[in-house]
Structure formats: structure tokens, C-alpha cells
Amino acid sequence: MQRVIASGVALLAFAALADEHVVSIRDSLFVPASLTIKVGDTVRWVNNEKRTSHSVLFPGNPSLESERMMPEDAWTRRFDQPGSYPYTCGPHPHMLGSIEVKP
């Protein structure tokens, strides 16, 4: 029982250290286009367009694509592994972004 409680406390402490980063989608761009974050951080993409829907697609893992985000919608992903994560917009492949996750 003490191990379970200690694990839960450690997990909560780790979550408290994580940051949330915001990427705005506007003018058919991801702003900022690149981010460097730490393991455990989250990124929230927010569609700030007036009329266009977008998604976030990771070509290295095509099954990982957000739902279509209508204007003012958002999608969040937590990054638990270090590495480089290039992404694009599913319906607009000219839109490019990248997340660099550091340990």
C-alpha cells in the first residue's frame, strides 16, 4: 500500500513539473513552427482561423492525427519520449511544424 501511495505522489510531482506549450494555427501556419520542450510537457494546438479547419498529423506515425479542429477548437498531446517530432496539417500538407523533446 505504501508503494502505491509513493508512486502516486511521485507521479503527481512529475506532472506538476510539466509545462504546457501553445501553438496557434493562423494564416495557414503553425506559430511557432518549432518548439523545444521537455519530456512530460504537453503541446496544445489552437485553431485561430476564422473559417478553415485543420488537423495535426505526425507523418512518422500516420495513425496519430488529431480530429479536424474547427475555428476555436484545440487539441493537446503529451510527449513522454525524447526525440524529434515533425508534423503537418492533414488537409494542408504545406503547413509544417516540429517538436523537439529533450530529456
Coordinates of C-alpha atoms in Angstrom, one line a residue:
M1 CA 0.0 0.0 0.0
Q2 CA 2.8 2.4 0.8
R3 CA 4.4 1.7 -2.6
V4 CA 1.2 2.6 -4.3
I5 CA 0.9 5.9 -2.4
A6 CA 4.6 6.7 -3.0
S7 CA 4.2 6.0 -6.7
G8 CA 1.1 8.2 -6.9
V9 CA 2.9 11.1 -5.1
A10 CA 5.9 10.8 -7.4
L11 CA 3.6 10.8 -10.5
L12 CA 1.8 13.9 -9.2
A13 CA 5.1 15.6 -8.5
F14 CA 6.3 14.8 -12.1
A15 CA 3.0 16.2 -13.5
A16 CA 3.4 19.4 -11.5
L17 CA 6.8 20.0 -13.2
A18 CA 5.4 19.6 -16.7
D19 CA 4.7 22.6 -18.8
E20 CA 2.0 23.3 -21.4
H21 CA 3.1 25.0 -24.7
V22 CA 0.6 26.5 -27.1
V23 CA 0.9 26.5 -30.9
S24 CA -1.5 28.9 -32.6
I25 CA -2.8 27.9 -36.1
R26 CA -3.4 31.1 -38.0
D27 CA -2.9 32.3 -41.6
S28 CA -2.3 28.7 -42.6
L29 CA 0.8 28.5 -40.4
F30 CA 1.7 26.9 -37.1
V31 CA 3.0 29.6 -34.8
P32 CA 5.6 29.0 -33.5
A33 CA 6.6 26.5 -36.2
S34 CA 9.1 24.8 -34.0
L35 CA 9.3 24.2 -30.2
T36 CA 11.8 22.6 -27.9
I37 CA 10.2 21.1 -24.8
K38 CA 11.0 18.6 -22.0
V39 CA 9.8 15.0 -21.6
G40 CA 6.4 15.1 -19.9
D41 CA 5.4 18.5 -21.3
T42 CA 2.2 19.0 -23.4
V43 CA 1.6 20.9 -26.5
R44 CA -1.9 22.4 -27.2
W45 CA -2.6 23.4 -30.8
V46 CA -5.4 26.0 -31.1
N47 CA -7.1 26.8 -34.4
N48 CA -7.3 30.6 -34.5
E49 CA -8.5 30.7 -38.1
K50 CA -11.9 32.3 -38.9
R51 CA -13.2 29.8 -41.4
T52 CA -10.8 26.9 -42.0
S53 CA -10.5 23.5 -40.3
H54 CA -7.1 22.0 -39.6
S55 CA -5.5 18.9 -38.0
V56 CA -2.2 17.9 -36.6
L57 CA -0.6 14.9 -38.4
F58 CA 2.6 13.2 -37.4
P59 CA 3.9 11.5 -40.7
G60 CA 6.2 9.2 -38.7
N61 CA 3.1 7.8 -37.1
P62 CA 0.2 8.3 -39.6
S63 CA -2.3 6.8 -37.2
L64 CA -1.6 9.7 -34.9
E65 CA -3.7 12.6 -36.3
S66 CA -5.9 14.9 -34.3
E67 CA -9.6 15.3 -35.1
R68 CA -10.3 18.1 -37.5
M69 CA -10.2 21.3 -35.5
M70 CA -12.8 23.9 -36.4
P71 CA -12.2 27.6 -35.6
E72 CA -11.5 28.0 -31.9
D73 CA -11.1 24.2 -31.3
A74 CA -7.9 22.8 -29.7
W75 CA -6.1 19.5 -29.4
T76 CA -3.5 18.5 -26.8
R77 CA -0.7 15.9 -26.9
R78 CA 1.7 15.0 -24.1
F79 CA 5.2 14.0 -25.1
D80 CA 6.7 11.2 -23.0
Q81 CA 9.7 10.2 -25.1
P82 CA 12.7 12.4 -26.2
G83 CA 13.1 12.9 -29.9
S84 CA 12.2 14.9 -32.9
Y85 CA 8.5 15.0 -33.9
P86 CA 7.9 16.7 -37.3
Y87 CA 4.2 17.3 -38.1
T88 CA 2.0 18.8 -40.7
C89 CA -1.6 19.7 -41.2
G90 CA -3.6 16.7 -42.6
P91 CA -5.7 18.7 -45.1
H92 CA -2.9 21.3 -45.8
P93 CA 0.4 19.5 -46.2
H94 CA 2.3 22.7 -46.9
M95 CA 1.8 23.6 -43.2
L96 CA 4.8 22.3 -41.3
G97 CA 5.9 22.2 -37.7
S98 CA 8.3 20.3 -35.4
I99 CA 8.6 19.5 -31.7
E100 CA 12.0 18.7 -30.2
V101 CA 11.6 16.8 -26.9
K102 CA 14.6 16.9 -24.6
P103 CA 15.2 14.6 -21.6

